[in-house]
Amino acid sequence: MNNKLLGVFLVSALVGFGFSTVASAAGPKPEDAARYRQSIYTVIGWNFKPIGAMVKGEVPFDAAAVARHAQYIELMSKAALEGFPKGSGPDAVKNTEAKPEIWTNWDKFETAMNDFEGEAAKLAEVAKGGDEAAIKAQFGKTAETCKACHKEFRED
Amino acid sequence: MNNKLLGVFLVSALVGFGFSTVASAAGPKPEDAARYRQSIYTVIGWNFKPIGAMVKGEVPFDAAAVARHAQYIELMSKAALEGFPKGSGPDAVKNTEAKPEIWTNWDKFETAMNDFEGEAAKLAEVAKGGDEAAIKAQFGKTAETCKACHKEFRED
């Protein structure tokens, strides 16, 4: 495939994902960034939920499933911060729960996100070991970082 | 933290993600599945786009960036299929571009998704090597699997 053809292909494929192909060198549009970060959190929630159901005893504990879900939580935690570029707050984007404090207090926000990333990495590590009690404890710690950041930086 | 307290925590955290905590053992609600799969494709697109910009020469080639993006595309490709449980098609969910053919022709859909997963895994592998020409070629092959599946199984 030559480059021109590939270009046409790409435009087609990318438009299919709902992204503008214009100004890709200039960084994402605010609404694309918001959609991205919301998607990251949706994928986190999707993987968080079944572990939570196991921790609460609603479904049988399944160490292999926990390890898989925890891997996704870990990877998403590393990908979340890039979804908050400057200028993608509520002034620029409708349908965002991100508070302006994220950008006016960026260092604190970044620290809170790093806390989440750290606990999520530990959860993935503990999950590989398969120790139910340790997994439950580390899941609780990870959930606390979610809650702490939401309380300060997300609209209810 | 005792289990009851943790339960309260979880409900709070999960509601924060917009998921019902009811019936977690019964599988996801159709609208949650649709939101999840759309999120997976949003994250794929977010990571696809910068590689595309490099392939088109809009931004300088950056092998390390490609490797990181390709890793996310690979992982998302493995996570997409679970976003299409039975009963989560257009009959049950508004705002979905998923065609009924996904479920009436599941084997073909699964094959198309496996094709994407296979090419995405190769892209991640090739990306680690840093060979620009090989990456561009494999990126094109991966994009072809996107397009093939969209053509048959996604509303325009």
mmCIF file of C-alpha atoms in Angstrom:
data_model
loop_
_atom_site.group_PDB
_atom_site.id
_atom_site.type_symbol
_atom_site.label_atom_id
_atom_site.label_comp_id
_atom_site.label_asym_id
_atom_site.label_seq_id
_atom_site.Cartn_x
_atom_site.Cartn_y
_atom_site.Cartn_z
ATOM 1 C CA MET A 1 0.000 0.000 0.000
ATOM 2 C CA ASN A 2 1.485 3.356 -0.927
ATOM 3 C CA ASN A 3 1.444 6.296 1.447
ATOM 4 C CA LYS A 4 -1.368 8.127 -0.275
ATOM 5 C CA LEU A 5 -3.647 5.137 -0.136
ATOM 6 C CA LEU A 6 -2.698 4.534 3.444
ATOM 7 C CA GLY A 7 -3.564 8.145 4.219
ATOM 8 C CA VAL A 8 -7.039 7.728 2.785
ATOM 9 C CA PHE A 9 -7.388 4.580 4.807
ATOM 10 C CA LEU A 10 -6.353 6.343 7.965
ATOM 11 C CA VAL A 11 -8.723 9.222 7.516
ATOM 12 C CA SER A 12 -11.481 6.715 7.037
ATOM 13 C CA ALA A 13 -10.453 4.629 10.019
ATOM 14 C CA LEU A 14 -9.954 7.599 12.333
ATOM 15 C CA VAL A 15 -13.165 9.320 11.391
ATOM 16 C CA GLY A 16 -14.707 6.002 12.269
ATOM 17 C CA PHE A 17 -13.468 6.463 15.805
ATOM 18 C CA GLY A 18 -15.122 9.875 15.942
ATOM 19 C CA PHE A 19 -11.911 11.836 16.019
ATOM 20 C CA SER A 20 -11.078 14.722 13.798
ATOM 21 C CA THR A 21 -7.922 14.067 11.840
ATOM 22 C CA VAL A 22 -7.167 17.783 11.662
ATOM 23 C CA ALA A 23 -4.521 19.306 13.878
ATOM 24 C CA SER A 24 -3.217 16.039 15.228
ATOM 25 C CA ALA A 25 0.142 17.699 15.788
ATOM 26 C CA ALA A 26 -1.508 20.415 17.891
ATOM 27 C CA GLY A 27 -2.819 17.997 20.485
ATOM 28 C CA PRO A 28 -6.314 16.711 21.106
ATOM 29 C CA LYS A 29 -9.446 18.811 20.983
ATOM 30 C CA PRO A 30 -10.925 19.468 24.426
ATOM 31 C CA GLU A 31 -14.016 17.356 23.743
ATOM 32 C CA ASP A 32 -11.875 14.479 22.470
ATOM 33 C CA ALA A 33 -9.764 14.641 25.632
ATOM 34 C CA ALA A 34 -12.905 14.580 27.788
ATOM 35 C CA ARG A 35 -14.313 11.634 25.886
ATOM 36 C CA TYR A 36 -10.998 9.841 26.208
ATOM 37 C CA ARG A 37 -10.691 10.322 29.954
ATOM 38 C CA GLN A 38 -14.320 9.311 30.505
ATOM 39 C CA SER A 39 -13.597 6.188 28.470
ATOM 40 C CA ILE A 40 -10.572 5.397 30.604
ATOM 41 C CA TYR A 41 -12.699 5.608 33.741
ATOM 42 C CA THR A 42 -15.431 3.509 32.163
ATOM 43 C CA VAL A 43 -12.889 0.773 31.417
ATOM 44 C CA ILE A 44 -11.560 1.088 34.968
ATOM 45 C CA GLY A 45 -15.084 0.766 36.378
ATOM 46 C CA TRP A 46 -15.807 -2.212 34.146
ATOM 47 C CA ASN A 47 -12.800 -4.008 35.621
ATOM 48 C CA PHE A 48 -13.257 -2.686 39.149
ATOM 49 C CA LYS A 49 -16.790 -3.930 39.468
ATOM 50 C CA PRO A 50 -16.240 -7.699 39.249
ATOM 51 C CA ILE A 51 -13.395 -7.527 41.778
ATOM 52 C CA GLY A 52 -15.719 -5.556 44.041
ATOM 53 C CA ALA A 53 -18.399 -8.213 43.685
ATOM 54 C CA MET A 54 -15.867 -10.834 44.773
ATOM 55 C CA VAL A 55 -14.675 -8.746 47.697
ATOM 56 C CA LYS A 56 -18.263 -8.318 48.832
ATOM 57 C CA GLY A 57 -18.851 -12.062 48.452
ATOM 58 C CA GLU A 58 -21.546 -11.643 45.788
ATOM 59 C CA VAL A 59 -19.670 -13.921 43.410
ATOM 60 C CA PRO A 60 -17.042 -16.589 44.099
ATOM 61 C CA PHE A 61 -13.456 -15.426 44.354
ATOM 62 C CA ASP A 62 -11.540 -16.096 41.140
ATOM 63 C CA ALA A 63 -7.860 -15.238 41.371
ATOM 64 C CA ALA A 64 -7.222 -15.481 37.622
ATOM 65 C CA ALA A 65 -10.100 -13.128 36.860
ATOM 66 C CA VAL A 66 -8.871 -10.659 39.468
ATOM 67 C CA ALA A 67 -5.390 -10.715 37.940
ATOM 68 C CA ARG A 68 -6.758 -9.965 34.494
ATOM 69 C CA HIS A 69 -9.016 -7.150 35.694
ATOM 70 C CA ALA A 70 -6.256 -5.692 37.847
ATOM 71 C CA GLN A 71 -3.918 -5.593 34.858
ATOM 72 C CA TYR A 72 -6.406 -3.410 33.003
ATOM 73 C CA ILE A 73 -6.932 -1.146 35.996
ATOM 74 C CA GLU A 74 -3.178 -0.723 36.267
ATOM 75 C CA LEU A 75 -2.748 0.120 32.596
ATOM 76 C CA MET A 76 -5.679 2.500 32.554
ATOM 77 C CA SER A 77 -4.313 4.246 35.648
ATOM 78 C CA LYS A 78 -1.159 5.017 33.695
ATOM 79 C CA ALA A 79 -3.182 6.374 30.770
ATOM 80 C CA ALA A 80 -5.601 8.635 32.619
ATOM 81 C CA LEU A 81 -3.510 11.739 33.190
ATOM 82 C CA GLU A 82 -2.987 12.460 29.487
ATOM 83 C CA GLY A 83 -6.756 12.883 29.263
ATOM 84 C CA PHE A 84 -6.578 16.157 31.185
ATOM 85 C CA PRO A 85 -4.705 18.570 28.924
ATOM 86 C CA LYS A 86 -4.923 22.257 29.746
ATOM 87 C CA GLY A 87 -8.027 23.843 28.301
ATOM 88 C CA SER A 88 -10.205 20.728 28.541
ATOM 89 C CA GLY A 89 -12.097 21.772 31.674
ATOM 90 C CA PRO A 90 -15.743 22.762 32.104
ATOM 91 C CA ASP A 91 -15.159 26.119 30.422
ATOM 92 C CA ALA A 92 -14.411 24.320 27.163
ATOM 93 C CA VAL A 93 -16.360 21.085 27.413
ATOM 94 C CA LYS A 94 -20.002 20.328 28.132
ATOM 95 C CA ASN A 95 -20.796 17.108 29.934
ATOM 96 C CA THR A 96 -17.647 16.966 31.998
ATOM 97 C CA GLU A 97 -17.548 16.388 35.724
ATOM 98 C CA ALA A 98 -13.937 17.525 35.900
ATOM 99 C CA LYS A 99 -13.652 20.484 38.273
ATOM 100 C CA PRO A 100 -11.608 23.583 37.385
ATOM 101 C CA GLU A 101 -9.507 22.784 40.483
ATOM 102 C CA ILE A 102 -7.759 20.085 38.448
ATOM 103 C CA TRP A 103 -5.961 22.759 36.470
ATOM 104 C CA THR A 104 -5.714 25.463 39.144
ATOM 105 C CA ASN A 105 -4.246 22.928 41.562
ATOM 106 C CA TRP A 106 -2.483 20.670 39.082
ATOM 107 C CA ASP A 107 0.283 19.452 41.392
ATOM 108 C CA LYS A 108 -2.216 18.172 43.934
ATOM 109 C CA PHE A 109 -4.278 16.539 41.194
ATOM 110 C CA GLU A 110 -1.206 14.891 39.725
ATOM 111 C CA THR A 111 -0.249 13.606 43.169
ATOM 112 C CA ALA A 112 -3.739 12.158 43.661
ATOM 113 C CA MET A 113 -3.540 10.469 40.256
ATOM 114 C CA ASN A 114 -0.096 9.124 41.067
ATOM 115 C CA ASP A 115 -1.471 7.718 44.321
ATOM 116 C CA PHE A 116 -4.091 5.860 42.322
ATOM 117 C CA GLU A 117 -1.487 4.659 39.846
ATOM 118 C CA GLY A 118 0.716 3.402 42.681
ATOM 119 C CA GLU A 119 -2.059 1.511 44.452
ATOM 120 C CA ALA A 120 -3.343 0.087 41.165
ATOM 121 C CA ALA A 121 0.151 -1.190 40.362
ATOM 122 C CA LYS A 122 0.309 -2.824 43.780
ATOM 123 C CA LEU A 123 -3.118 -4.378 43.209
ATOM 124 C CA ALA A 124 -1.933 -5.883 39.919
ATOM 125 C CA GLU A 125 1.160 -7.211 41.650
ATOM 126 C CA VAL A 126 -0.742 -8.654 44.615
ATOM 127 C CA ALA A 127 -3.340 -10.133 42.261
ATOM 128 C CA LYS A 128 -0.658 -12.183 40.516
ATOM 129 C CA GLY A 129 0.089 -13.833 43.851
ATOM 130 C CA GLY A 130 -3.523 -14.958 44.247
ATOM 131 C CA ASP A 131 -3.706 -14.337 48.037
ATOM 132 C CA GLU A 132 -7.372 -13.528 48.630
ATOM 133 C CA ALA A 133 -6.925 -11.578 51.867
ATOM 134 C CA ALA A 134 -4.061 -9.520 50.442
ATOM 135 C CA ILE A 135 -6.043 -8.795 47.280
ATOM 136 C CA LYS A 136 -9.061 -7.645 49.276
ATOM 137 C CA ALA A 137 -6.933 -5.365 51.422
ATOM 138 C CA GLN A 138 -5.168 -3.855 48.420
ATOM 139 C CA PHE A 139 -8.442 -3.439 46.580
ATOM 140 C CA GLY A 140 -9.699 -1.361 49.494
ATOM 141 C CA LYS A 141 -6.608 0.833 49.353
ATOM 142 C CA THR A 142 -7.038 1.345 45.641
ATOM 143 C CA ALA A 143 -10.701 2.273 46.073
ATOM 144 C CA GLU A 144 -9.688 4.849 48.665
ATOM 145 C CA THR A 145 -7.510 6.643 46.114
ATOM 146 C CA CYS A 146 -10.454 6.753 43.714
ATOM 147 C CA LYS A 147 -12.687 8.252 46.358
ATOM 148 C CA ALA A 148 -10.123 10.785 47.576
ATOM 149 C CA CYS A 149 -9.567 12.172 44.087
ATOM 150 C CA HIS A 150 -13.279 12.206 43.198
ATOM 151 C CA LYS A 151 -14.115 14.103 46.367
ATOM 152 C CA GLU A 152 -11.789 16.940 45.515
ATOM 153 C CA PHE A 153 -11.665 17.041 41.747
ATOM 154 C CA ARG A 154 -14.926 15.678 40.405
ATOM 155 C CA GLU A 155 -18.424 17.134 40.484
ATOM 156 C CA ASP A 156 -20.880 14.864 42.283
ATOM 157 C CA MET B 1 -11.551 -1.937 57.164
ATOM 158 C CA ASN B 2 -14.295 -4.447 57.813
ATOM 159 C CA ASN B 3 -16.366 -5.927 55.037
ATOM 160 C CA LYS B 4 -19.434 -3.837 55.685
ATOM 161 C CA LEU B 5 -17.508 -0.603 55.538
ATOM 162 C CA LEU B 6 -15.718 -1.771 52.423
ATOM 163 C CA GLY B 7 -19.086 -2.567 50.880
ATOM 164 C CA VAL B 8 -20.274 0.986 51.472
ATOM 165 C CA PHE B 9 -17.054 2.227 49.982
ATOM 166 C CA LEU B 10 -17.490 0.101 46.918
ATOM 167 C CA VAL B 11 -21.038 1.164 46.309
ATOM 168 C CA SER B 12 -19.875 4.731 46.518
ATOM 169 C CA ALA B 13 -16.910 4.173 44.233
ATOM 170 C CA LEU B 14 -18.829 2.159 41.674
ATOM 171 C CA VAL B 15 -21.803 4.487 41.541
ATOM 172 C CA GLY B 16 -19.160 7.087 40.854
ATOM 173 C CA PHE B 17 -18.277 5.207 37.705
ATOM 174 C CA GLY B 18 -21.892 5.265 36.637
ATOM 175 C CA PHE B 19 -22.447 1.553 37.039
ATOM 176 C CA SER B 20 -25.274 -0.019 38.906
ATOM 177 C CA THR B 21 -24.019 -2.297 41.626
ATOM 178 C CA VAL B 22 -27.126 -4.430 41.405
ATOM 179 C CA ALA B 23 -27.011 -7.818 39.721
ATOM 180 C CA SER B 24 -23.273 -7.851 39.196
ATOM 181 C CA ALA B 25 -23.401 -11.650 39.197
ATOM 182 C CA ALA B 26 -25.928 -11.573 36.359
ATOM 183 C CA GLY B 27 -23.604 -9.819 33.935
ATOM 184 C CA PRO B 28 -23.542 -6.251 32.734
ATOM 185 C CA LYS B 29 -26.606 -4.278 31.754
ATOM 186 C CA PRO B 30 -26.896 -3.773 27.979
ATOM 187 C CA GLU B 31 -26.287 -0.023 28.223
ATOM 188 C CA ASP B 32 -23.223 -0.573 30.427
ATOM 189 C CA ALA B 33 -21.843 -3.039 27.877
ATOM 190 C CA ALA B 34 -22.405 -0.543 25.061
ATOM 191 C CA ARG B 35 -20.725 2.229 27.008
ATOM 192 C CA TYR B 36 -17.819 -0.076 27.793
ATOM 193 C CA ARG B 37 -17.242 -1.165 24.216
ATOM 194 C CA GLN B 38 -17.519 2.420 22.969
ATOM 195 C CA SER B 39 -14.947 3.368 25.586
ATOM 196 C CA ILE B 40 -12.618 0.619 24.409
ATOM 197 C CA TYR B 41 -12.813 1.957 20.842
ATOM 198 C CA THR B 42 -12.301 5.522 22.043
ATOM 199 C CA VAL B 43 -9.098 4.471 23.804
ATOM 200 C CA ILE B 44 -8.035 2.564 20.687
ATOM 201 C CA GLY B 45 -8.664 5.629 18.535
ATOM 202 C CA TRP B 46 -6.790 7.864 20.969
ATOM 203 C CA ASN B 47 -3.731 5.652 20.570
ATOM 204 C CA PHE B 48 -4.234 4.937 16.876
ATOM 205 C CA LYS B 49 -4.326 8.589 15.919
ATOM 206 C CA PRO B 50 -0.773 9.640 16.859
ATOM 207 C CA ILE B 51 0.698 6.609 15.101
ATOM 208 C CA GLY B 52 -1.364 7.531 12.059
ATOM 209 C CA ALA B 53 -0.029 11.083 12.164
ATOM 210 C CA MET B 54 3.512 9.692 12.147
ATOM 211 C CA VAL B 55 2.760 7.295 9.314
ATOM 212 C CA LYS B 56 1.348 10.188 7.289
ATOM 213 C CA GLY B 57 4.406 12.298 8.114
ATOM 214 C CA GLU B 58 2.409 14.975 9.938
ATOM 215 C CA VAL B 59 4.567 14.587 13.025
ATOM 216 C CA PRO B 60 8.090 13.193 13.432
ATOM 217 C CA PHE B 61 8.409 9.455 13.862
ATOM 218 C CA ASP B 62 8.933 8.521 17.520
ATOM 219 C CA ALA B 63 9.550 4.819 18.054
ATOM 220 C CA ALA B 64 9.094 4.961 21.838
ATOM 221 C CA ALA B 65 5.743 6.708 21.492
ATOM 222 C CA VAL B 66 4.611 4.182 18.904
ATOM 223 C CA ALA B 67 5.554 1.313 21.213
ATOM 224 C CA ARG B 68 3.534 2.799 24.069
ATOM 225 C CA HIS B 69 0.488 3.495 21.914
ATOM 226 C CA ALA B 70 0.693 0.068 20.294
ATOM 227 C CA GLN B 71 0.734 -1.586 23.701
ATOM 228 C CA TYR B 72 -2.582 0.075 24.526
ATOM 229 C CA ILE B 73 -4.087 -0.874 21.178
ATOM 230 C CA GLU B 74 -3.036 -4.473 21.767
ATOM 231 C CA LEU B 75 -4.532 -4.600 25.255
ATOM 232 C CA MET B 76 -7.746 -2.911 24.191
ATOM 233 C CA SER B 77 -8.069 -5.339 21.285
ATOM 234 C CA LYS B 78 -8.105 -8.185 23.797
ATOM 235 C CA ALA B 79 -10.754 -6.438 25.885
ATOM 236 C CA ALA B 80 -13.223 -5.497 23.162
ATOM 237 C CA LEU B 81 -15.123 -8.715 22.626
ATOM 238 C CA GLU B 82 -16.475 -8.878 26.173
ATOM 239 C CA GLY B 83 -18.272 -5.619 25.405
ATOM 240 C CA PHE B 84 -20.694 -7.406 23.103
ATOM 241 C CA PRO B 85 -22.738 -9.718 25.340
ATOM 242 C CA LYS B 86 -25.950 -11.162 23.914
ATOM 243 C CA GLY B 87 -28.846 -8.787 24.274
ATOM 244 C CA SER B 88 -26.774 -5.599 24.026
ATOM 245 C CA GLY B 89 -27.636 -4.827 20.410
ATOM 246 C CA PRO B 90 -29.742 -2.004 18.929
ATOM 247 C CA ASP B 91 -32.967 -3.600 20.156
ATOM 248 C CA ALA B 92 -31.865 -3.034 23.731
ATOM 249 C CA VAL B 93 -29.596 -0.011 23.543
ATOM 250 C CA LYS B 94 -30.065 3.450 22.085
ATOM 251 C CA ASN B 95 -27.023 5.175 20.680
ATOM 252 C CA THR B 96 -25.251 2.077 19.493
ATOM 253 C CA GLU B 97 -23.783 1.614 16.041
ATOM 254 C CA ALA B 98 -23.461 -2.123 16.592
ATOM 255 C CA LYS B 99 -25.434 -3.962 13.913
ATOM 256 C CA PRO B 100 -27.694 -6.918 14.769
ATOM 257 C CA GLU B 101 -25.469 -8.976 12.437
ATOM 258 C CA ILE B 102 -22.911 -9.124 15.242
ATOM 259 C CA TRP B 103 -25.151 -11.511 17.141
ATOM 260 C CA THR B 104 -26.835 -13.252 14.210
ATOM 261 C CA ASN B 105 -23.441 -13.935 12.683
ATOM 262 C CA TRP B 106 -21.361 -14.207 15.830
ATOM 263 C CA ASP B 107 -18.699 -16.583 14.479
ATOM 264 C CA LYS B 108 -17.847 -14.207 11.659
ATOM 265 C CA PHE B 109 -17.780 -11.252 14.028
ATOM 266 C CA GLU B 110 -15.549 -13.119 16.443
ATOM 267 C CA THR B 111 -13.210 -14.028 13.592
ATOM 268 C CA ALA B 112 -13.043 -10.375 12.506
ATOM 269 C CA MET B 113 -12.284 -9.324 16.065
ATOM 270 C CA ASN B 114 -9.626 -12.016 16.360
ATOM 271 C CA ASP B 115 -8.075 -10.722 13.135
ATOM 272 C CA PHE B 116 -7.837 -7.280 14.713
ATOM 273 C CA GLU B 117 -6.407 -8.735 17.898
ATOM 274 C CA GLY B 118 -3.796 -10.665 15.923
ATOM 275 C CA GLU B 119 -2.670 -7.688 13.860
ATOM 276 C CA ALA B 120 -2.653 -5.427 16.917
ATOM 277 C CA ALA B 121 -0.435 -7.925 18.747
ATOM 278 C CA LYS B 122 1.935 -7.948 15.761
ATOM 279 C CA LEU B 123 1.935 -4.146 15.732
ATOM 280 C CA ALA B 124 2.936 -4.064 19.401
ATOM 281 C CA GLU B 125 5.671 -6.593 18.695
ATOM 282 C CA VAL B 126 7.001 -4.775 15.629
ATOM 283 C CA ALA B 127 6.802 -1.459 17.495
ATOM 284 C CA LYS B 128 9.194 -2.750 20.146
ATOM 285 C CA GLY B 129 11.771 -3.277 17.405
ATOM 286 C CA GLY B 130 11.560 0.353 16.299
ATOM 287 C CA ASP B 131 11.855 -0.347 12.555
ATOM 288 C CA GLU B 132 9.934 2.522 10.974
ATOM 289 C CA ALA B 133 9.134 0.807 7.674
ATOM 290 C CA ALA B 134 7.991 -2.370 9.389
ATOM 291 C CA ILE B 135 5.840 -0.382 11.819
ATOM 292 C CA LYS B 136 4.181 1.539 8.994
ATOM 293 C CA ALA B 137 3.437 -1.652 7.106
ATOM 294 C CA GLN B 138 1.991 -3.368 10.173
ATOM 295 C CA PHE B 139 -0.019 -0.284 11.065
ATOM 296 C CA GLY B 140 -1.632 -0.471 7.632
ATOM 297 C CA LYS B 141 -2.519 -4.119 8.167
ATOM 298 C CA THR B 142 -4.037 -3.341 11.534
ATOM 299 C CA ALA B 143 -6.101 -0.480 10.077
ATOM 300 C CA GLU B 144 -7.412 -2.872 7.435
ATOM 301 C CA THR B 145 -8.842 -5.147 10.120
ATOM 302 C CA CYS B 146 -10.622 -2.140 11.689
ATOM 303 C CA LYS B 147 -12.126 -1.175 8.385
ATOM 304 C CA ALA B 148 -13.175 -4.711 7.437
ATOM 305 C CA CYS B 149 -15.074 -5.197 10.685
ATOM 306 C CA HIS B 150 -16.672 -1.736 10.629
ATOM 307 C CA LYS B 151 -17.890 -2.272 7.095
ATOM 308 C CA GLU B 152 -19.822 -5.375 7.998
ATOM 309 C CA PHE B 153 -20.784 -4.915 11.607
ATOM 310 C CA ARG B 154 -21.059 -1.200 12.335
ATOM 311 C CA GLU B 155 -23.632 1.335 11.187
ATOM 312 C CA ASP B 156 -22.054 4.161 9.205
#
